[in-house]
Structure formats: structure tokens, C-alpha cells
Short mmCIF file of C-alpha atoms in Angstrom, two decimals:
data_model
loop_
_atom_site.label_atom_id
_atom_site.label_comp_id
_atom_site.label_asym_id
_atom_site.label_seq_id
_atom_site.Cartn_x
_atom_site.Cartn_y
_atom_site.Cartn_z
CA UNK A 78 34.04 26.56 13.18
CA UNK A 79 30.69 27.36 11.84
CA UNK A 80 29.91 25.46 8.56
CA UNK A 81 28.84 28.68 6.79
CA UNK A 82 30.14 32.08 7.78
CA UNK A 83 26.96 33.62 7.39
CA UNK A 84 25.39 31.84 10.08
CA UNK A 85 27.38 34.08 12.50
CA UNK A 86 25.23 37.24 11.52
CA UNK A 87 22.61 35.69 13.81
CA UNK A 88 24.90 35.81 16.54
CA UNK A 89 25.52 38.32 19.33
CA UNK A 90 23.25 41.28 17.87
CA UNK A 91 23.38 43.18 20.63
CA UNK A 92 27.07 43.65 20.02
CA UNK A 93 26.30 45.56 16.55
CA UNK A 94 26.45 49.12 18.18
CA UNK A 95 29.84 48.32 19.91
CA UNK A 96 32.15 51.24 20.40
CA UNK A 97 35.27 49.17 20.09
CA UNK A 98 38.23 50.19 17.71
CA UNK A 99 36.60 48.30 14.51
CA UNK A 100 33.20 50.06 15.34
CA UNK A 101 34.53 53.73 15.77
CA UNK A 102 36.68 52.85 12.40
CA UNK A 103 33.49 52.09 10.49
CA UNK A 104 31.48 55.04 11.76
CA UNK A 105 34.43 57.31 11.16
CA UNK A 106 34.40 56.33 7.48
CA UNK A 107 30.72 55.50 6.89
CA UNK A 108 28.88 58.40 8.62
CA UNK A 109 30.62 61.28 6.46
CA UNK A 110 30.51 59.09 3.28
CA UNK A 111 26.71 58.32 3.71
CA UNK A 112 26.23 62.23 4.31
CA UNK A 113 28.19 62.88 1.41
CA UNK A 114 26.63 60.27 -0.77
CA UNK A 115 23.30 61.70 0.03
CA UNK A 116 24.07 65.35 -0.38
CA UNK A 117 23.60 65.51 -4.11
CA UNK A 118 20.52 63.49 -4.31
CA UNK A 119 18.87 65.47 -1.71
CA UNK A 120 20.33 68.70 -3.49
CA UNK A 121 18.38 67.08 -6.68
CA UNK A 122 15.07 66.46 -4.38
CA UNK A 123 15.52 70.47 -3.65
CA UNK A 124 15.87 70.91 -7.53
CA UNK A 125 12.59 68.48 -8.06
CA UNK A 126 10.90 70.40 -5.33
CA UNK A 127 11.62 73.90 -6.79
CA UNK A 128 10.85 72.91 -10.16
CA UNK A 129 7.69 70.85 -9.28
CA UNK A 130 6.18 74.42 -8.35
CA UNK A 131 6.88 75.61 -11.94
CA UNK A 132 4.50 72.46 -13.53
CA UNK A 133 4.24 69.10 -13.59
CA UNK A 134 5.54 69.26 -17.51
CA UNK A 135 8.74 70.74 -16.20
CA UNK A 136 9.18 68.25 -13.54
CA UNK A 137 8.46 65.41 -15.98
CA UNK A 138 10.96 67.19 -18.49
CA UNK A 139 13.72 67.45 -15.62
CA UNK A 140 13.24 63.90 -14.70
CA UNK A 141 14.12 62.58 -17.85
CA UNK A 142 17.06 64.53 -18.07
CA UNK A 143 18.16 63.99 -14.90
CA UNK A 144 17.90 60.05 -15.59
CA UNK A 145 19.91 60.76 -18.52
CA UNK A 146 22.69 62.60 -16.92
CA UNK A 147 22.80 60.06 -13.98
CA UNK A 148 23.15 57.03 -16.70
CA UNK A 149 26.10 58.99 -18.22
CA UNK A 150 27.85 60.06 -14.85
CA UNK A 151 27.62 56.37 -13.40
CA UNK A 152 28.80 54.91 -16.35
CA UNK A 153 31.95 56.87 -16.45
CA UNK A 154 32.71 57.46 -12.56
CA UNK A 155 31.37 54.59 -10.55
CA UNK A 156 34.36 52.34 -12.18
CA UNK A 157 36.81 55.12 -11.88
CA UNK A 158 35.93 55.75 -8.11
CA UNK A 159 35.75 52.21 -6.81
CA UNK A 160 38.86 51.03 -8.77
CA UNK A 161 40.73 54.41 -7.31
CA UNK A 162 39.59 53.82 -3.62
CA UNK A 163 40.85 50.06 -3.78
CA UNK A 164 43.96 50.76 -5.48
CA UNK A 165 44.93 53.83 -3.11
CA UNK A 166 43.83 52.00 -0.10
CA UNK A 167 46.23 48.96 -1.03
CA UNK A 168 49.34 51.38 -2.39
CA UNK A 169 48.79 53.28 1.08
CA UNK A 170 48.68 49.84 3.17
CA UNK A 171 51.66 48.55 1.39
CA UNK A 172 53.76 51.67 1.56
CA UNK A 173 53.20 52.25 5.30
CA UNK A 174 54.01 48.49 6.15
CA UNK A 175 57.22 48.83 4.15
CA UNK A 176 58.33 52.14 5.72
CA UNK A 177 56.65 52.27 8.86
CA UNK A 178 59.41 50.69 11.22
CA UNK A 179 61.91 52.21 9.35
CA UNK A 180 60.33 55.87 9.89
CA UNK A 181 59.51 54.70 13.55
CA UNK A 182 63.02 54.08 14.47
CA UNK A 183 64.44 57.43 13.10
CA UNK A 184 61.96 59.18 14.83
CA UNK A 185 62.46 58.11 17.87
CA UNK A 186 65.82 58.16 17.64
CA UNK A 187 66.33 61.96 16.49
CA UNK A 188 63.07 63.78 17.77
CA UNK A 189 62.01 64.56 20.96
CA UNK A 190 58.43 65.93 21.09
CA UNK A 191 55.34 64.15 19.84
CA UNK A 192 54.47 67.22 17.53
CA UNK A 193 57.73 66.87 15.52
CA UNK A 194 56.72 63.02 15.10
CA UNK A 195 53.13 63.69 13.72
CA UNK A 196 54.93 66.05 11.25
CA UNK A 197 57.32 63.31 9.73
CA UNK A 198 54.45 60.44 10.13
CA UNK A 199 53.67 59.43 6.71
CA UNK A 200 49.85 58.63 7.19
CA UNK A 201 49.10 62.20 8.71
CA UNK A 202 49.75 64.35 5.25
CA UNK A 203 50.53 67.43 7.08
CA UNK A 204 53.49 69.54 7.14
CA UNK A 205 56.42 69.07 4.40
CA UNK A 206 55.30 65.40 4.44
CA UNK A 207 53.21 64.06 1.36
CA UNK A 208 51.90 61.07 0.13
CA UNK A 209 53.52 59.49 -2.83
CA UNK A 210 50.12 57.77 -4.27
CA UNK A 211 50.54 57.16 -7.96
CA UNK A 212 47.08 56.12 -8.32
CA UNK A 213 45.67 59.46 -7.34
CA UNK A 214 47.41 60.73 -10.56
CA UNK A 215 46.13 58.52 -12.23
CA UNK A 216 42.35 58.76 -11.15
CA UNK A 217 42.33 62.56 -11.75
CA UNK A 218 43.97 62.26 -15.29
CA UNK A 219 41.45 59.50 -16.49
CA UNK A 220 38.42 61.65 -14.31
CA UNK A 221 39.31 64.94 -16.34
CA UNK A 222 39.56 62.92 -19.54
CA UNK A 223 36.35 61.37 -19.18
CA UNK A 224 34.16 64.31 -17.98
CA UNK A 225 35.19 66.25 -21.30
CA UNK A 226 34.10 63.54 -23.45
CA UNK A 227 30.95 63.03 -21.26
CA UNK A 228 30.17 66.98 -21.76
CA UNK A 229 30.77 66.57 -25.70
CA UNK A 230 28.72 63.67 -26.17
CA UNK A 231 25.90 64.89 -23.71
CA UNK A 232 25.62 68.37 -25.45
CA UNK A 233 25.96 67.08 -28.99
CA UNK A 234 23.44 64.08 -28.94
CA UNK A 235 21.02 66.04 -26.32
CA UNK A 236 17.96 65.45 -28.33
CA UNK A 237 18.42 62.24 -29.99
CA UNK A 238 19.20 60.81 -26.55
CA UNK A 239 15.95 62.58 -24.90
CA UNK A 240 13.93 60.87 -28.19
CA UNK A 241 15.40 57.53 -27.36
CA UNK A 242 14.15 58.00 -23.70
CA UNK A 243 10.61 58.46 -25.06
CA UNK A 244 10.35 62.12 -25.29
CA UNK A 245 9.41 63.06 -28.67
CA UNK A 246 10.20 65.89 -30.68
CA UNK A 247 6.56 67.28 -30.73
CA UNK A 248 6.18 66.72 -26.60
CA UNK A 249 5.86 69.81 -24.37
CA UNK A 250 8.50 67.84 -22.51
CA UNK A 251 11.46 68.28 -24.99
CA UNK A 252 12.24 72.05 -25.03
CA UNK A 253 12.24 72.35 -20.87
CA UNK A 254 14.53 68.79 -21.11
CA UNK A 255 16.73 70.11 -23.90
CA UNK A 256 17.45 73.01 -22.01
CA UNK A 257 18.16 71.60 -18.67
CA UNK A 258 20.44 68.66 -20.31
CA UNK A 259 22.31 70.84 -22.31
CA UNK A 260 23.19 73.06 -19.38
CA UNK A 261 24.00 70.47 -16.83
CA UNK A 262 26.46 68.68 -19.21
CA UNK A 263 28.69 71.72 -18.85
CA UNK A 264 29.43 70.46 -15.16
CA UNK A 265 30.44 66.81 -16.49
CA UNK A 266 34.04 67.77 -15.99
CA UNK A 267 33.54 69.18 -12.91
CA UNK A 268 31.50 66.07 -11.62
CA UNK A 269 33.76 63.39 -13.16
CA UNK A 270 37.31 65.07 -11.51
CA UNK A 271 35.55 65.85 -7.64
CA UNK A 272 34.32 62.17 -7.93
CA UNK A 273 37.63 60.60 -9.13
CA UNK A 274 39.16 63.06 -5.91
CA UNK A 275 36.49 61.59 -3.85
CA UNK A 276 37.90 58.06 -4.39
CA UNK A 277 41.36 59.21 -3.37
CA UNK A 278 40.41 60.32 -0.06
CA UNK A 279 38.29 57.36 0.50
CA UNK A 280 41.08 55.22 -0.30
CA UNK A 281 43.21 56.90 2.78
CA UNK A 282 39.61 56.51 4.72
CA UNK A 283 39.03 59.90 4.92
CA UNK A 284 35.28 60.59 4.04
CA UNK A 285 35.09 64.10 6.15
CA UNK A 286 36.96 66.27 3.45
CA UNK A 287 34.45 65.15 0.46
CA UNK A 288 31.54 65.56 3.06
CA UNK A 289 32.83 69.39 3.74
CA UNK A 290 33.27 69.71 -0.01
CA UNK A 291 30.14 68.53 -1.01
CA UNK A 292 27.91 70.24 1.78
CA UNK A 293 29.45 73.80 0.85
CA UNK A 294 28.61 72.90 -3.19
CA UNK A 295 25.04 71.88 -2.19
CA UNK A 296 24.23 74.70 0.02
CA UNK A 297 25.38 77.06 -2.85
CA UNK A 298 23.10 74.99 -4.87
CA UNK A 299 20.29 75.39 -2.92
CA UNK A 300 21.02 78.98 -2.43
CA UNK A 301 21.09 79.83 -5.98
CA UNK A 302 18.18 77.72 -7.28
CA UNK A 303 15.41 80.14 -6.18
CA UNK A 304 17.37 83.20 -7.32
CA UNK A 305 18.19 81.72 -10.89
CA UNK A 306 14.57 80.14 -11.37
CA UNK A 307 12.04 82.62 -9.88
CA UNK A 308 13.99 86.02 -9.19
CA UNK A 309 16.01 85.92 -12.35
CA UNK A 310 12.85 84.08 -14.28
CA UNK A 311 15.26 81.52 -16.00
CA UNK A 312 13.20 78.47 -14.77
CA UNK A 313 14.51 74.98 -15.73
CA UNK A 314 17.80 76.98 -17.21
CA UNK A 315 18.28 78.53 -13.41
CA UNK A 316 18.24 74.77 -11.78
CA UNK A 317 20.94 73.73 -13.98
CA UNK A 318 23.32 76.41 -14.15
CA UNK A 319 23.19 76.24 -10.30
CA UNK A 320 23.87 73.23 -10.37
CA UNK A 321 26.93 73.45 -12.56
CA UNK A 322 28.26 76.55 -10.50
CA UNK A 323 27.85 74.13 -7.33
CA UNK A 324 30.10 71.20 -8.91
CA UNK A 325 32.61 73.41 -9.97
CA UNK A 326 32.91 74.56 -6.33
CA UNK A 327 33.22 71.17 -4.80
CA UNK A 328 35.91 70.51 -7.32
CA UNK A 329 37.99 73.61 -6.28
CA UNK A 330 37.71 72.78 -2.79
CA UNK A 331 38.39 68.76 -2.94
CA UNK A 332 41.85 69.62 -5.19
CA UNK A 333 43.01 72.45 -2.94
CA UNK A 334 43.06 69.89 -0.11
CA UNK A 335 44.23 66.85 -2.22
CA UNK A 336 47.21 69.32 -3.25
CA UNK A 337 48.14 69.54 0.37
CA UNK A 338 48.52 65.84 1.10
CA UNK A 339 49.75 64.40 -1.93
CA UNK A 340 52.20 64.33 -4.66
CA UNK A 341 50.12 64.35 -7.84
CA UNK A 342 53.57 64.35 -10.16
CA UNK A 343 54.47 60.42 -10.20
CA UNK A 344 58.24 60.02 -11.07
CA UNK A 345 57.55 58.27 -14.40
CA UNK A 346 54.66 57.57 -16.56
CA UNK A 347 54.58 53.67 -15.65
CA UNK A 348 53.93 54.72 -11.97
CA UNK A 349 50.77 55.81 -13.34
CA UNK A 350 49.25 52.48 -13.25
CA UNK A 351 46.93 53.15 -16.31
CA UNK A 352 46.83 49.60 -17.47
CA UNK A 353 45.09 48.07 -14.38
CA UNK A 354 42.98 51.09 -14.07
CA UNK A 355 41.58 50.31 -17.33
CA UNK A 356 41.68 47.09 -16.86
CA UNK A 357 39.83 46.89 -13.52
CA UNK A 358 37.74 50.02 -14.89
CA UNK A 359 36.56 48.15 -18.33
CA UNK A 360 35.06 45.14 -16.09
CA UNK A 361 33.14 47.71 -13.85
CA UNK A 362 32.19 49.53 -16.53
CA UNK A 363 30.13 46.89 -18.09
CA UNK A 364 28.81 46.45 -15.05
CA UNK A 365 27.46 49.87 -14.30
CA UNK A 366 26.45 49.86 -17.70
CA UNK A 367 24.07 46.95 -17.13
CA UNK A 368 23.17 48.22 -13.86
CA UNK A 369 22.14 51.74 -14.83
CA UNK A 370 20.31 50.36 -17.89
CA UNK A 371 17.84 49.03 -16.06
CA UNK A 372 16.84 52.18 -14.31
CA UNK A 373 17.24 54.35 -17.34
CA UNK A 374 15.07 51.89 -19.33
CA UNK A 375 12.39 52.24 -16.01
CA UNK A 376 12.80 56.10 -16.64
CA UNK A 377 12.09 55.82 -20.14
CA UNK A 378 9.16 53.52 -19.69
CA UNK A 379 7.77 55.67 -17.17
CA UNK A 380 7.98 58.90 -19.86
CA UNK A 381 5.98 56.87 -22.36
CA UNK A 382 3.04 56.69 -19.91
CA UNK A 383 3.10 60.49 -20.03
CA UNK A 384 3.85 63.31 -17.86
CA UNK A 385 1.97 62.25 -14.91
CA UNK A 386 3.58 59.03 -14.67
CA UNK A 387 7.09 60.06 -15.21
CA UNK A 388 6.37 63.11 -12.83
CA UNK A 389 5.62 60.73 -9.94
CA UNK A 390 7.97 58.09 -10.96
CA UNK A 391 10.88 61.10 -10.65
CA UNK A 392 9.90 61.84 -7.36
CA UNK A 393 9.74 58.32 -6.35
CA UNK A 394 13.06 57.61 -7.85
CA UNK A 395 14.84 60.42 -5.88
CA UNK A 396 13.63 59.43 -2.53
CA UNK A 397 14.40 55.70 -3.82
CA UNK A 398 18.01 56.97 -4.49
CA UNK A 399 18.45 59.38 -1.56
CA UNK A 400 17.61 57.27 1.12
CA UNK A 401 18.99 54.30 -0.06
CA UNK A 402 22.56 55.77 -0.24
CA UNK A 403 22.69 56.26 3.13
CA UNK A 404 23.59 52.77 3.38
CA UNK A 405 26.14 53.32 0.85
CA UNK A 406 28.24 54.84 3.50
CA UNK A 407 28.74 51.42 4.83
CA UNK A 408 29.72 50.02 1.58
CA UNK A 409 32.43 52.75 1.33
CA UNK A 410 33.69 51.95 4.79
CA UNK A 411 33.74 48.11 3.81
CA UNK A 412 35.76 48.99 0.86
CA UNK A 413 38.30 50.76 2.20
CA UNK A 414 39.07 48.72 5.31
CA UNK A 415 38.87 45.34 3.39
CA UNK A 416 41.13 47.00 0.65
CA UNK A 417 43.79 47.90 3.32
CA UNK A 418 43.43 44.44 5.12
CA UNK A 419 43.53 42.20 2.12
CA UNK A 420 46.60 44.20 1.16
CA UNK A 421 48.20 43.05 4.54
CA UNK A 422 47.22 39.76 4.51
CA UNK A 423 45.07 40.41 7.47
CA UNK A 424 41.99 38.15 7.19
CA UNK A 425 40.65 38.22 10.65
CA UNK A 426 40.10 42.07 10.22
CA UNK A 427 38.42 40.97 6.81
CA UNK A 428 35.56 38.51 8.77
CA UNK A 429 35.18 40.81 11.75
CA UNK A 430 34.61 44.04 9.40
CA UNK A 431 32.39 41.99 6.77
CA UNK A 432 30.51 41.01 9.92
CA UNK A 433 30.16 44.06 11.27
CA UNK A 434 29.61 45.85 8.44
CA UNK A 435 26.64 43.69 7.39
CA UNK A 436 24.96 43.31 10.69
CA UNK A 437 24.78 47.34 10.46
CA UNK A 438 23.52 47.29 7.21
CA UNK A 439 20.55 44.92 8.30
CA UNK A 440 19.67 47.41 10.93
CA UNK A 441 19.77 50.53 8.76
CA UNK A 442 17.88 49.10 5.99
CA UNK A 443 14.92 48.22 8.55
CA UNK A 444 15.01 51.65 9.75
CA UNK A 445 14.79 53.32 6.34
CA UNK A 446 12.15 51.44 5.32
CA UNK A 447 9.94 52.61 8.36
CA UNK A 448 10.89 56.32 7.92
CA UNK A 449 10.61 56.43 4.05
CA UNK A 450 7.04 54.85 4.48
CA UNK A 451 5.82 57.26 6.84
CA UNK A 452 7.79 60.76 5.78
CA UNK A 453 7.06 60.23 1.94
CA UNK A 454 3.30 59.93 3.06
CA UNK A 455 3.36 62.99 5.23
CA UNK A 456 5.72 65.18 2.86
CA UNK A 457 4.93 63.94 -0.34
CA UNK A 458 3.09 67.65 -1.27
CA UNK A 459 6.17 69.33 -1.00
CA UNK A 460 7.01 68.10 -4.37
CA UNK A 461 3.96 68.52 -6.33
CA UNK A 462 0.25 70.11 -5.74
CA UNK A 463 -1.01 68.13 -9.04
CA UNK A 464 -4.03 65.80 -7.61
CA UNK A 465 -3.15 63.26 -10.34
CA UNK A 466 0.77 62.96 -9.99
CA UNK A 467 -0.35 62.58 -6.33
CA UNK A 468 -2.62 59.80 -7.26
CA UNK A 469 0.11 58.14 -8.98
CA UNK A 470 2.55 58.80 -6.49
CA UNK A 471 0.81 56.23 -3.88
CA UNK A 472 1.24 53.64 -6.28
CA UNK A 473 5.08 53.86 -5.70
CA UNK A 474 5.19 54.50 -2.20
CA UNK A 475 5.06 50.89 -1.07
CA UNK A 476 7.87 49.80 -3.51
CA UNK A 477 10.25 52.53 -1.99
CA UNK A 478 9.71 51.98 1.53
CA UNK A 479 10.05 48.01 1.32
CA UNK A 480 12.45 47.83 -0.69
CA UNK A 481 15.13 49.59 1.41
CA UNK A 482 16.66 46.67 3.46
CA UNK A 483 17.42 44.88 -0.05
CA UNK A 484 18.92 47.99 -1.87
CA UNK A 485 21.05 48.85 1.55
CA UNK A 486 22.57 45.03 1.18
CA UNK A 487 22.89 44.88 -2.56
CA UNK A 488 24.78 48.37 -2.18
CA UNK A 489 26.95 47.10 0.78
CA UNK A 490 27.66 43.81 -0.92
CA UNK A 491 29.22 45.76 -3.71
CA UNK A 492 31.60 47.56 -1.58
CA UNK A 493 32.78 44.27 0.15
CA UNK A 494 33.26 42.54 -3.45
CA UNK A 495 35.14 45.83 -4.36
CA UNK A 496 37.20 45.74 -1.35
CA UNK A 497 38.04 42.27 -1.94
CA UNK A 498 38.90 43.43 -5.69
CA UNK A 499 36.50 41.30 -6.97
CA UNK A 500 35.98 43.15 -10.03
CA UNK A 501 35.51 40.59 -12.52
CA UNK A 502 32.81 38.50 -10.59
CA UNK A 503 30.97 41.85 -9.90
CA UNK A 504 30.85 42.78 -13.98
CA UNK A 505 29.71 39.28 -14.95
CA UNK A 506 27.05 38.78 -12.07
CA UNK A 507 25.53 41.95 -12.76
CA UNK A 508 25.44 41.66 -16.24
CA UNK A 509 23.61 38.39 -15.81
CA UNK A 510 21.26 39.94 -13.47
CA UNK A 511 20.58 43.23 -15.47
CA UNK A 512 19.57 40.77 -18.51
CA UNK A 513 17.05 38.95 -16.89
CA UNK A 514 15.91 42.04 -14.72
CA UNK A 515 15.13 43.92 -18.67
CA UNK A 516 13.03 40.99 -19.57
CA UNK A 517 10.85 41.18 -16.30
CA UNK A 518 10.84 44.92 -16.69
CA UNK A 519 9.24 44.76 -20.29
CA UNK A 520 6.87 42.01 -19.34
CA UNK A 521 5.73 43.74 -16.09
CA UNK A 522 5.55 47.23 -17.66
CA UNK A 523 3.32 45.46 -20.78
CA UNK A 524 0.88 44.00 -17.96
CA UNK A 525 0.82 46.28 -15.17
CA UNK A 526 2.10 49.87 -16.21
CA UNK A 527 3.69 51.98 -13.46
CA UNK A 528 3.27 49.23 -10.73
CA UNK A 529 5.03 46.82 -12.95
CA UNK A 530 7.92 49.17 -13.56
CA UNK A 531 8.26 49.32 -9.56
CA UNK A 532 8.11 45.92 -9.12
CA UNK A 533 10.52 44.74 -11.79
CA UNK A 534 13.23 47.57 -10.18
CA UNK A 535 12.44 45.73 -6.67
CA UNK A 536 13.30 42.36 -8.42
CA UNK A 537 16.27 43.87 -9.79
CA UNK A 538 17.67 44.84 -6.44
CA UNK A 539 16.57 41.70 -4.87
CA UNK A 540 18.64 39.93 -7.28
CA UNK A 541 21.59 41.95 -6.57
CA UNK A 542 21.75 41.53 -2.87
CA UNK A 543 21.13 37.82 -3.62
CA UNK A 544 24.56 37.63 -6.02
CA UNK A 545 26.53 39.34 -3.55
CA UNK A 546 24.95 37.06 -0.60
CA UNK A 547 26.09 33.88 -2.50
CA UNK A 548 29.73 35.11 -3.27
CA UNK A 549 30.36 34.78 0.62
CA UNK A 550 28.28 32.12 1.64
CA UNK A 551 30.14 29.73 -1.20
CA UNK A 552 33.65 30.82 -0.13
CA UNK A 553 34.36 31.63 -3.46
CA UNK A 554 36.72 33.75 -5.03
CA UNK A 555 38.73 36.08 -2.75
CA UNK A 556 36.53 34.63 -0.33
CA UNK A 557 38.04 31.31 -0.44
CA UNK A 558 40.35 32.08 2.62
CA UNK A 559 37.34 31.25 4.68
CA UNK A 560 37.32 27.39 4.02
CA UNK A 561 40.81 27.15 5.77
CA UNK A 562 39.87 29.19 8.75
CA UNK A 563 40.41 27.68 12.13
CA UNK A 564 39.00 30.50 13.98
CA UNK A 565 34.84 31.30 14.49
CA UNK A 566 33.96 32.34 11.02
CA UNK A 567 33.15 35.95 10.71
#
């Protein structure tokens, strides 16, 4: 046995793309998840491109508003999605292990055809057989409530929030930012409900359904953007309305598909598992607040540098997030597979999946680094023609490109820890990282301005990746089973 499981990452690199059962399962989960995750940031990039042709002030204003919306959405939804995915995967795995042999025996005795067997297979969720997953109902109830609360808060407090973000009342950015933020907030209930349902589908290892729904909604957004912005002359308000319509469309599609597969009415209130959701959800809530506060503070500091720096920061940030989220598809796959394996006590699958996912993450991170470096330099004028913005933008491109492997590892370690239900460690470690990063952000901003902001963000992501690395390296928490393994690590 290797003295440390991470040493195995250097072994057999040619096997990273093996088309074995594990590799196929990871691909079937990760690829659709990555496409779905990047679809919304790409839609935001399209919004950014359209709005950039209105003017740099409008582009900067929308950048501040989107930073607020992202902060609010992540604070509310990421704890819900992550907890939902793990609980649904565990509940589905336990339910199948309890009923599998009994169902198989009954089917073999009483049915003659494969089609009839498929109709009664509880894992398929077709025909008259529906999954009884109480955590799915819990996720939707909590998501709906949080969506309504978020919408009310953002609409009522839009102007004070924008002022806190560095947009003064006499700034030319205030009016377009206020319009965009208020209108986009109307879509909060749909956003949180749809993302809660995506967590349910992820727990079932089904990432194709959320992908199809997201693509349909985002295509509608792209089509409606030029119509509302330019044809109807609504400007930034038109971009917000188009986005809201697309989010409600996504939510309706997911609800329709979920109702076909899951019995959303639990037998009793106790079956909702609200206490477990709230306990783990609050832990991740503190984690997400800490993580997104760093990014939001960075956006606020960029806004204080002026509309030109904010416009450049908005373009860099959107590309940074969209490209990095490609690796988050692997995090989704890792979480779903590990949650299922931990629930069954299959530690060999835990080790194998962890090793393969981390190897794939390194490859994808390096690939993204090269792609972002070359494409962003070539295609940067799609976002703005302003020469001043382009000049500042060149300062951020190296950071956006070079941090891709680090970002990829940070996201995937998050997914692995969630799959191990290591929510407490994830929360406390992120708070510590965020506190240190905020100090560096303020110091580097004061001394280096725009470049200092990106230096601090790079340090922030590096610390996140390092913490995840150390958790597995030290074989602590849920990874303590590695200490007594007699097999080759990972």
C-alpha cells in the first residue's frame, strides 16, 4: 500500500481516459452536468456582449447587478443543491439496496419479458413506478420559500445594496443597475426552485434532464435578448426580462419531468427530513457566504476604481467563472458517485472514483488554461470596443487563464467532500480561507489596484484547493478509512 493515497495520482496517467465502467459513468454524469453548469454563465456572457454594445456605463452597471444576484443566489441555492444531491443519492442507494433482491426475485418469478421487467424496476422511474424520495419534496419546499424571500429582499433593498457595492446615488451606473437588479430579482423563485430540482436529478445521477431544460431556457434567452434590448428599445431592462422568462421556462420543464419520476408528496411531515436539511444547509450557508463574499468584495472594489475597471473586471469574471465551471461537472459526478458509494459502504469505489476524477480534473484544468489564454485574447473585442476597457482587460487575462487548473481542483475537492457528507469541515475551512483572503484582497487592492484584485482572487482559489488536498492527504474525517486499507490506495 502507498504511504499516501495521493501518490497514486502520478501512476498510470495513460489510464485517465479509460472507457471502463467507472469512466463511462463519470462521463455520463460529468459531461451533461458541465454543459448545464456553463450554459447559464454563457447566457450571461451573451447578455454582457449585447449590453457592451449599448455602452461601457451600462456594461459596468450590469456587472455590479449580476455580482449582487450571483451572491444572493449562491448564498441561497448552493447549500440546498449540494445537500439535496447527497441526501437524494444516499436515499436512492439505500432504498435500492433494501428492495433490490426482493424486487428482482418477484420479477423473475412473475414476468416473462424484458419490457415488463423494465417497467417495474424502481431505478428507472417510468411507467406507473415512481421513486419515493422524501428529500426531493424537502428540497423543493425549501427552494420555493427561499426564492420568494430572496426576491422580496433584493427588490426592496436594491438601492442600498448597490450603494454598498460602490455605486453611489449620483453615479451614472445607478439607474441602469437598479433597473436590471430589480427586474432580474423577479426570477429568483424560478431560479431557486429549478436549481433545487437539478439537485434531485443529480442525486439520481441524471444530469441530462437538467441540461436539456437549461439549454431550452438559455436559447430562449439568447433569442429574446436582441428583441427586447434593441428591437423594443428596452436596453438593460430588456436583457433582464429575457433572462427572467428563460428561468421560468427552465423551472416548468424540470417540474414536469420530475413529477413523472418522483412521488412529491411524502407520507408524513417527518419524512421531509427538514432538520437534516437545515443542519447541513446552515453549515454550507456559512461556507457559501464566506466564499462569495470574497468575489463580491472584489467586484465592489473594482467598481470603486471606476466604470472602465468595472467593465473589464466583469468580462474577466464572467469568462473566469464560465470556463472554471466546466470542471465543476466532474465535481457533480464525484459527489453523486461518492455519496452513493459511501451509503453502500463501498470504499473501493470511493477510492477508484476519487483517483479518476482528480486525474481528469488536472487534465481539464491545464486544457482550459491554454484555451482561455488564446481565445480570450482573440475574441475579447466581442464584448466591448472601448479602447480603455480593452487596455485594462489585458491585465486580467493572465490571471483568468493561469488559475484554471487551480480553480478546477478547488471545485472538484468541494464535490468530493460533499459526496462524503463532510459538510462541517467544508464550512469551517472555507470561513478560515475567506478571512485570510479578504485581508489579502484589501491589502493588494490598496497597493496594486486592478492587478491586486486578481492576485488576491488567485490566492483565494489556491487556498481552497490546498485545503481540499490536505483533507484527503491526511486521511482525516470521512477519509479515515484509508488508514486501514490493505489494498493499493486509490
